[in-house]
Short mmCIF file of C-alpha atoms in Angstrom, two decimals:
data_model
loop_
_atom_site.label_atom_id
_atom_site.label_comp_id
_atom_site.label_asym_id
_atom_site.label_seq_id
_atom_site.Cartn_x
_atom_site.Cartn_y
_atom_site.Cartn_z
CA MET A 121 86.08 83.78 81.95
CA VAL A 122 87.86 84.81 78.76
CA LEU A 123 87.72 88.48 79.73
CA GLY A 124 89.73 87.89 82.89
CA GLY A 125 89.04 88.35 86.57
CA GLY A 126 90.60 90.28 89.42
CA ASP A 127 93.79 92.13 88.39
CA ALA A 128 93.11 90.82 84.87
CA ASP A 129 94.36 87.38 85.96
CA GLY A 130 97.97 88.53 85.86
CA THR A 131 97.90 89.91 82.34
CA GLY A 132 98.71 93.41 83.50
CA ARG A 133 96.06 94.86 81.23
CA GLU A 134 92.87 96.61 82.22
CA LEU A 135 89.66 96.03 80.33
CA ARG A 136 88.00 99.11 78.87
CA GLY A 137 84.74 100.08 77.18
CA GLN A 138 82.39 97.29 76.16
CA ASP A 139 84.83 94.58 77.26
CA ARG A 140 84.84 96.03 80.77
CA ALA A 141 81.03 96.28 80.82
CA MET A 142 80.70 92.64 79.69
CA ASP A 143 83.20 91.56 82.35
CA GLU A 144 81.22 93.36 85.05
CA ALA A 145 77.96 91.78 83.92
CA LEU A 146 79.57 88.32 84.04
CA GLY A 147 81.33 89.05 87.33
CA ALA A 148 78.09 90.15 88.96
CA LEU A 149 76.72 86.64 88.43
CA TYR A 150 79.74 84.36 88.29
CA GLY A 151 82.30 86.24 90.42
CA ARG A 152 84.45 84.03 92.61
CA ASP A 153 83.36 82.98 96.10
CA GLY A 154 79.98 84.67 95.64
CA ALA A 155 81.42 87.94 96.97
CA GLU A 156 79.36 89.94 94.54
CA ARG A 157 76.20 88.94 96.43
CA ASP A 158 77.10 90.86 99.53
CA GLY A 159 79.28 93.74 98.52
CA ASP A 160 81.63 95.33 96.03
CA ARG A 161 84.47 93.46 94.42
CA ARG A 162 87.65 95.27 93.37
CA GLY A 163 89.17 94.38 90.04
CA ALA A 164 92.13 95.63 88.01
CA GLY A 165 93.09 99.21 88.78
CA GLY A 166 90.82 99.26 91.81
CA ARG A 167 87.72 99.41 89.63
CA ARG A 168 84.40 98.49 91.18
CA ALA A 169 82.50 95.49 89.78
CA VAL A 170 78.73 95.56 89.87
CA GLY A 171 77.12 93.01 92.22
CA LEU A 172 73.68 91.44 92.24
CA GLY A 173 72.11 92.00 95.62
CA ALA A 174 68.47 91.83 96.63
CA SER A 175 67.68 95.07 94.84
CA ALA A 176 65.10 95.07 92.06
CA PRO A 177 66.43 98.26 90.39
CA GLY A 178 69.97 96.84 90.37
CA VAL A 179 68.84 93.55 88.89
CA VAL A 180 66.73 95.31 86.27
CA ARG A 181 69.78 97.31 85.19
CA TRP A 182 71.82 94.12 85.03
CA LEU A 183 69.13 92.44 82.90
CA GLY A 184 69.30 95.36 80.50
CA ASP A 185 73.09 95.10 80.35
CA ILE A 186 73.20 91.40 79.50
CA ARG A 187 70.64 91.89 76.72
CA THR A 188 72.90 94.57 75.30
CA TYR A 189 76.06 92.47 75.30
CA PHE A 190 74.94 88.88 74.77
CA PRO A 191 72.70 86.99 72.30
CA SER A 192 69.25 85.81 73.39
CA PRO A 193 70.15 82.13 74.16
CA VAL A 194 73.00 83.29 76.42
CA VAL A 195 70.73 85.84 78.11
CA GLN A 196 68.23 83.11 78.96
CA ILE A 197 70.97 80.92 80.47
CA MET A 198 72.31 83.81 82.56
CA GLN A 199 68.82 84.69 83.78
CA ARG A 200 68.25 81.08 84.82
CA ASP A 201 71.60 80.98 86.63
CA ALA A 202 70.81 84.26 88.41
CA ILE A 203 67.52 82.83 89.69
CA ASP A 204 69.12 79.53 90.76
CA ARG A 205 72.49 80.73 92.10
CA LEU A 206 71.53 84.01 93.73
CA GLY A 207 68.03 83.26 94.95
CA LEU A 208 66.35 85.99 92.91
CA ALA A 209 63.04 84.18 92.41
CA ALA A 210 61.28 86.45 94.90
CA LEU A 211 62.19 89.50 92.83
CA LEU A 212 60.11 88.09 89.98
CA LEU A 213 57.07 89.03 92.03
CA GLU A 214 57.77 92.67 91.20
CA PRO A 215 56.24 93.97 87.93
CA GLU A 216 59.34 95.96 86.88
CA MET A 217 61.43 92.80 87.09
CA LEU A 218 59.03 90.81 84.92
CA GLU A 219 59.00 93.54 82.31
CA ALA A 220 62.80 93.43 82.16
CA VAL A 221 63.45 89.70 81.84
CA GLU A 222 63.57 87.79 78.57
CA ALA A 223 60.73 85.29 78.60
CA ASP A 224 61.32 81.57 78.03
CA VAL A 225 59.90 78.23 79.16
CA HIS A 226 62.08 78.13 82.28
CA LEU A 227 60.95 81.57 83.38
CA VAL A 228 57.34 80.48 82.95
CA GLY A 229 58.07 77.46 85.15
CA THR A 230 59.47 79.72 87.85
CA LEU A 231 56.46 82.03 87.66
CA LEU A 232 54.08 79.09 87.99
CA THR A 233 55.99 77.95 91.08
CA LEU A 234 55.50 81.45 92.56
CA ASN A 235 51.89 81.68 91.38
CA LYS A 236 50.21 81.39 94.78
CA ALA A 237 52.53 83.97 96.35
CA MET A 238 52.13 86.46 93.51
CA PRO A 239 50.58 89.83 94.50
CA GLU A 240 47.67 91.09 92.42
CA THR A 241 49.79 93.97 91.07
CA THR A 242 52.13 91.43 89.48
CA ARG A 243 49.61 88.88 88.23
CA GLU A 244 48.64 90.65 84.99
CA THR A 245 52.28 91.26 84.09
CA ALA A 246 53.03 87.60 84.78
CA ARG A 247 50.13 86.49 82.58
CA ALA A 248 51.46 88.68 79.76
CA VAL A 249 54.89 87.05 80.08
CA VAL A 250 53.36 83.55 80.08
CA ARG A 251 51.10 84.39 77.13
CA LYS A 252 54.10 85.58 75.11
CA VAL A 253 55.96 82.29 75.65
CA VAL A 254 52.83 80.22 74.94
CA ALA A 255 52.24 82.12 71.68
CA GLN A 256 55.83 81.42 70.60
CA LEU A 257 55.42 77.71 71.34
CA GLU A 258 52.10 77.53 69.47
CA ARG A 259 53.66 79.14 66.39
CA ARG A 260 56.47 76.61 66.53
CA LEU A 261 54.43 73.49 67.21
CA ALA A 262 50.76 73.82 66.25
CA THR A 263 50.84 73.55 62.45
CA ARG A 264 53.02 70.45 62.33
CA THR A 265 51.09 68.79 65.14
CA ARG A 266 47.76 69.25 63.37
CA ALA A 267 49.15 68.07 60.03
CA THR A 268 50.85 64.99 61.49
CA LEU A 269 47.86 63.91 63.57
CA THR A 270 45.33 64.59 60.81
CA GLY A 271 47.28 62.20 58.59
CA ALA A 272 47.43 59.60 61.36
CA LEU A 273 43.71 59.89 62.03
CA ASP A 274 42.93 59.52 58.33
CA ARG A 275 45.11 56.45 58.05
CA SER A 276 43.67 54.86 61.18
CA ALA A 277 40.15 55.31 59.80
CA ARG A 278 40.94 53.89 56.37
CA THR A 279 38.95 50.83 55.30
CA ALA A 280 39.20 48.35 52.41
CA ARG A 281 35.40 48.15 52.05
CA PRO A 282 34.28 51.78 51.94
CA ARG A 283 30.91 53.08 50.92
CA HIS A 284 30.99 54.84 47.55
CA ARG A 285 30.91 58.32 49.08
CA ASP A 286 33.74 57.37 51.47
CA ILE A 287 36.20 56.19 48.78
CA ASP A 288 39.58 57.91 48.84
CA TRP A 289 40.02 58.05 45.06
CA GLY A 290 43.58 59.35 45.09
CA ARG A 291 44.91 56.50 47.22
CA THR A 292 42.70 53.97 45.43
CA VAL A 293 44.14 54.92 42.02
CA ARG A 294 47.72 54.78 43.32
CA ALA A 295 47.10 51.35 44.88
CA ASN A 296 45.77 49.98 41.56
CA LEU A 297 48.19 51.47 39.00
CA LYS A 298 49.37 47.95 38.15
CA ASN A 299 45.86 47.35 36.79
CA TYR A 300 46.02 50.18 34.24
CA LEU A 301 44.48 49.21 30.85
CA PRO A 302 46.14 51.35 28.13
CA GLU A 303 43.56 50.48 25.48
CA HIS A 304 40.78 51.83 27.70
CA ARG A 305 42.92 54.48 29.37
CA THR A 306 41.56 53.47 32.74
CA VAL A 307 42.53 51.77 36.01
CA VAL A 308 40.61 48.71 37.21
CA PRO A 309 40.15 49.25 40.97
CA GLU A 310 40.54 45.73 42.36
CA ARG A 311 41.17 47.23 45.79
CA LEU A 312 39.20 50.16 47.16
CA ILE A 313 40.63 52.41 49.87
CA GLY A 314 38.48 54.80 51.80
CA TYR A 315 37.54 56.26 55.14
CA GLY A 316 35.12 54.72 57.59
CA ARG A 317 32.08 56.55 58.87
CA ALA A 318 34.06 57.37 61.98
CA ALA A 319 35.97 59.91 59.89
CA ARG A 320 33.14 62.39 60.41
CA SER A 321 32.98 61.92 64.19
CA VAL A 322 35.37 61.71 67.13
CA LYS A 323 37.64 58.78 66.34
CA LYS A 324 40.09 58.97 69.22
CA GLU A 325 40.14 60.04 72.84
CA VAL A 326 43.39 61.45 74.21
CA VAL A 327 44.14 61.76 77.91
CA LEU A 328 47.21 63.79 78.89
CA CYS A 329 48.06 62.92 82.51
CA VAL A 330 50.76 65.38 83.61
CA ASP A 331 52.90 65.32 86.74
CA GLN A 332 53.04 68.88 88.15
CA SER A 333 55.79 68.28 90.71
CA GLY A 334 58.44 71.01 90.68
CA SER A 335 60.94 69.10 88.50
CA MET A 336 58.39 68.84 85.67
CA ALA A 337 57.89 72.58 85.05
CA ALA A 338 58.99 72.66 81.39
CA SER A 339 56.94 69.53 80.64
CA VAL A 340 53.83 71.13 82.14
CA VAL A 341 54.27 74.20 79.92
CA HIS A 342 54.65 72.16 76.74
CA ALA A 343 51.83 69.77 77.69
CA SER A 344 49.41 72.68 78.16
CA VAL A 345 50.22 73.99 74.68
CA PHE A 346 49.84 70.56 73.08
CA GLY A 347 46.62 70.02 75.03
CA ALA A 348 45.16 73.20 73.55
CA VAL A 349 46.25 72.19 70.02
CA LEU A 350 44.77 68.69 70.34
CA ALA A 351 41.55 70.09 71.81
CA SER A 352 41.16 72.27 68.72
CA MET A 353 40.99 69.18 66.47
CA ARG A 354 37.42 67.97 65.95
CA ALA A 355 38.47 64.37 65.44
CA LEU A 356 39.96 64.19 68.93
CA ASP A 357 38.32 64.32 72.33
CA THR A 358 41.12 65.60 74.56
CA ARG A 359 41.31 65.57 78.36
CA LEU A 360 44.08 67.23 80.41
CA VAL A 361 44.67 66.03 83.97
CA VAL A 362 47.44 67.40 86.20
CA PHE A 363 48.46 65.89 89.50
CA ASP A 364 50.76 65.94 92.49
CA THR A 365 49.27 64.26 95.56
CA SER A 366 45.88 65.53 94.36
CA VAL A 367 44.29 65.40 90.92
CA VAL A 368 42.91 68.37 88.94
CA ASP A 369 41.01 68.06 85.65
CA LEU A 370 41.73 71.15 83.53
CA THR A 371 39.88 69.98 80.41
CA GLU A 372 37.35 72.83 80.55
CA GLN A 373 40.18 75.37 80.31
CA LEU A 374 41.91 73.84 77.28
CA ASP A 375 40.77 76.63 74.96
CA ASP A 376 43.35 78.88 76.67
CA PRO A 377 46.66 77.27 77.69
CA VAL A 378 47.50 80.32 79.82
CA ASP A 379 44.46 79.59 81.99
CA VAL A 380 45.60 75.97 82.13
CA LEU A 381 49.05 76.96 83.35
CA PHE A 382 47.73 79.27 86.03
CA GLY A 383 45.45 76.41 87.10
CA THR A 384 48.48 74.27 87.93
CA GLN A 385 50.43 74.38 91.16
CA LEU A 386 54.00 73.27 90.64
CA GLY A 387 55.65 71.54 93.57
CA GLY A 388 54.55 69.05 96.17
CA GLY A 389 54.57 65.27 96.10
CA THR A 390 53.48 62.74 93.49
CA ASP A 391 50.67 60.18 93.46
CA ILE A 392 50.63 58.60 90.01
CA ASN A 393 48.32 55.80 91.11
CA ARG A 394 45.59 58.26 92.15
CA ALA A 395 45.96 60.21 88.89
CA LEU A 396 45.70 57.07 86.77
CA ALA A 397 42.65 55.94 88.77
CA TYR A 398 40.93 59.20 87.85
CA CYS A 399 41.91 58.92 84.18
CA GLN A 400 40.80 55.30 84.02
CA SER A 401 37.38 56.25 85.40
CA ARG A 402 36.89 58.75 82.55
CA ILE A 403 37.70 56.36 79.67
CA THR A 404 34.56 55.34 77.78
CA ARG A 405 36.03 53.75 74.62
CA PRO A 406 39.28 51.98 75.59
CA ALA A 407 40.09 50.68 72.10
CA ASP A 408 39.97 54.25 70.77
CA THR A 409 41.85 55.91 73.64
CA VAL A 410 45.46 57.05 73.98
CA VAL A 411 46.71 57.81 77.51
CA VAL A 412 49.95 59.79 77.77
CA LEU A 413 51.52 59.82 81.22
CA ILE A 414 54.13 62.58 81.51
CA SER A 415 56.10 62.01 84.71
CA ASP A 416 59.57 61.33 86.08
CA LEU A 417 57.93 58.33 87.83
CA TYR A 418 59.02 59.21 91.37
CA GLU A 419 55.87 57.65 92.78
CA GLY A 420 54.78 58.64 96.28
CA GLY A 421 51.55 56.66 96.08
CA ILE A 422 50.93 52.94 95.76
CA ARG A 423 53.47 51.52 93.30
CA ASP A 424 51.72 48.19 92.77
CA GLY A 425 48.41 49.98 92.29
CA MET A 426 49.98 52.17 89.60
CA LEU A 427 51.30 49.15 87.70
CA LYS A 428 47.99 47.26 88.03
CA ARG A 429 46.09 50.22 86.55
CA VAL A 430 48.48 50.42 83.60
CA THR A 431 48.06 46.66 83.06
CA ALA A 432 44.27 46.93 83.20
CA MET A 433 44.15 49.84 80.77
CA LYS A 434 46.37 48.08 78.26
CA ALA A 435 44.34 44.89 78.56
CA SER A 436 41.17 46.86 77.75
CA GLY A 437 42.73 48.18 74.54
CA VAL A 438 44.11 51.55 75.66
CA GLN A 439 47.30 52.74 73.95
CA PHE A 440 49.51 53.79 76.88
CA VAL A 441 52.56 56.03 76.46
CA CYS A 442 54.92 57.20 79.23
CA LEU A 443 57.12 60.26 78.68
CA LEU A 444 59.74 60.95 81.32
CA ALA A 445 59.83 64.56 80.14
CA LEU A 446 58.34 66.71 77.39
CA SER A 447 61.04 69.32 76.98
CA ASP A 448 64.15 70.27 75.01
CA GLU A 449 66.53 69.35 77.82
CA GLY A 450 67.01 65.67 76.99
CA ALA A 451 67.15 62.82 79.51
CA PRO A 452 65.84 63.86 82.94
CA ALA A 453 66.39 62.37 86.36
CA TYR A 454 63.77 59.63 86.77
CA ASP A 455 62.94 56.51 88.77
CA ARG A 456 64.68 53.77 86.83
CA GLU A 457 63.01 50.93 88.73
CA HIS A 458 59.54 52.18 87.84
CA ALA A 459 60.60 52.83 84.25
CA ALA A 460 61.85 49.23 83.99
CA ALA A 461 58.59 47.92 85.49
CA LEU A 462 56.57 49.82 82.88
CA ALA A 463 58.84 48.54 80.10
CA ALA A 464 58.13 45.00 81.27
CA LEU A 465 54.43 45.75 80.76
CA GLY A 466 55.10 46.88 77.18
CA VAL A 467 55.15 50.60 78.06
CA PRO A 468 58.64 51.96 77.32
CA ALA A 469 59.38 55.18 79.17
CA PHE A 470 61.53 57.78 77.44
CA ALA A 471 62.11 61.52 77.27
CA CYS A 472 60.54 63.32 74.32
CA THR A 473 61.28 66.71 72.80
CA PRO A 474 58.33 68.91 71.77
CA ASP A 475 59.33 68.55 68.12
CA ARG A 476 59.04 64.74 68.32
CA PHE A 477 55.77 64.68 70.25
CA PRO A 478 53.52 64.80 67.14
CA ASP A 479 55.24 61.70 65.73
CA VAL A 480 54.85 59.86 69.05
CA MET A 481 51.14 60.70 69.12
CA ALA A 482 50.71 59.68 65.47
CA ALA A 483 52.26 56.27 66.17
CA ALA A 484 50.01 55.81 69.21
CA ILE A 485 46.90 56.74 67.25
CA GLU A 486 47.78 54.30 64.48
CA LYS A 487 48.81 51.66 67.04
CA ARG A 488 52.27 51.43 65.54
CA PRO A 489 55.40 50.63 67.58
CA LEU A 490 56.92 53.75 69.10
CA PHE A 491 60.37 54.87 68.05
CA ILE A 492 62.45 54.83 71.24
CA PRO A 493 65.52 57.12 71.22
CA ASP A 494 68.79 55.19 71.45
CA MET A 495 69.94 56.92 74.62
CA PRO A 496 71.52 54.54 77.15
CA GLU A 497 71.10 56.97 80.05
CA GLN A 498 67.33 56.70 79.66
CA ARG A 499 67.14 52.91 79.93
#
């Protein structure tokens, strides 16, 4: 650490004031040999460094300290490291701890993992934390998602032989500008562009099939938010299915992504074949359906069955997309053999950030080729 360690790393100088407080906050988490977990650590001048033991009041004070001395992105990283390195997840079951932490997607994932063990006194505080993060994600993602997909739906419904009331006059004029007659100050519309009758009804069905194994926590959070946004669009009929070794349909809860998240149970095994069998049984209009499988593809079920179901869905006209992750973290760990098998079926598997998800969905709706990130580690 820049601020030095025990005996100031030989500099002969003792930290004072804010520098000393920052050093103690860092030392409590990253101190050498993990000594800070079990007892005091002596630094320069015999000073006592604060440790992080299994004490909620002590951790709450430490959380307050790091928010004082470090910017929000650093605070979130330190919180995550404290949970992972020092085994503090259990302390998140205490309301005073939840009120002290800075909420982010990773914290929500941890809370969902602890959901079944959470005492009733903590549950409402946990829901408030989750709701705060969900609201932040909706503000960031909802408007662009609706705008992008509305445009894609309009384009997919466009027809060259529209009824008069379905003519898109703006696009029709632009498409026929070469036929402008100056003497009559008019455009001769050789080619009409409009929207089909489907524009006033549900044009597409979307099935989000989400792996809820422990490694997919951030993807589950983002998928629940996108599911709620898609469900709010009248032109889409959206279904959300989560799975581990069992399958749960959370479609009825899509009006509130917080309810969706607390309906998941992170952890456990993975049976993609069973989940796809359920999704396949709910598809009524294959040619108008987009299935998005969000999974790291570590299949614990029947591998050949999984691939046969993907093949059958594609053959029936379903647009099938596989996302190895739906998060900001980049390329995840994933089963490369299964990813290669899907690619051979014409289903490339790749990680997707939340900001790119609307464009992926738009391409799937319009049946355009997907843009695959040029990231060798994902191939």
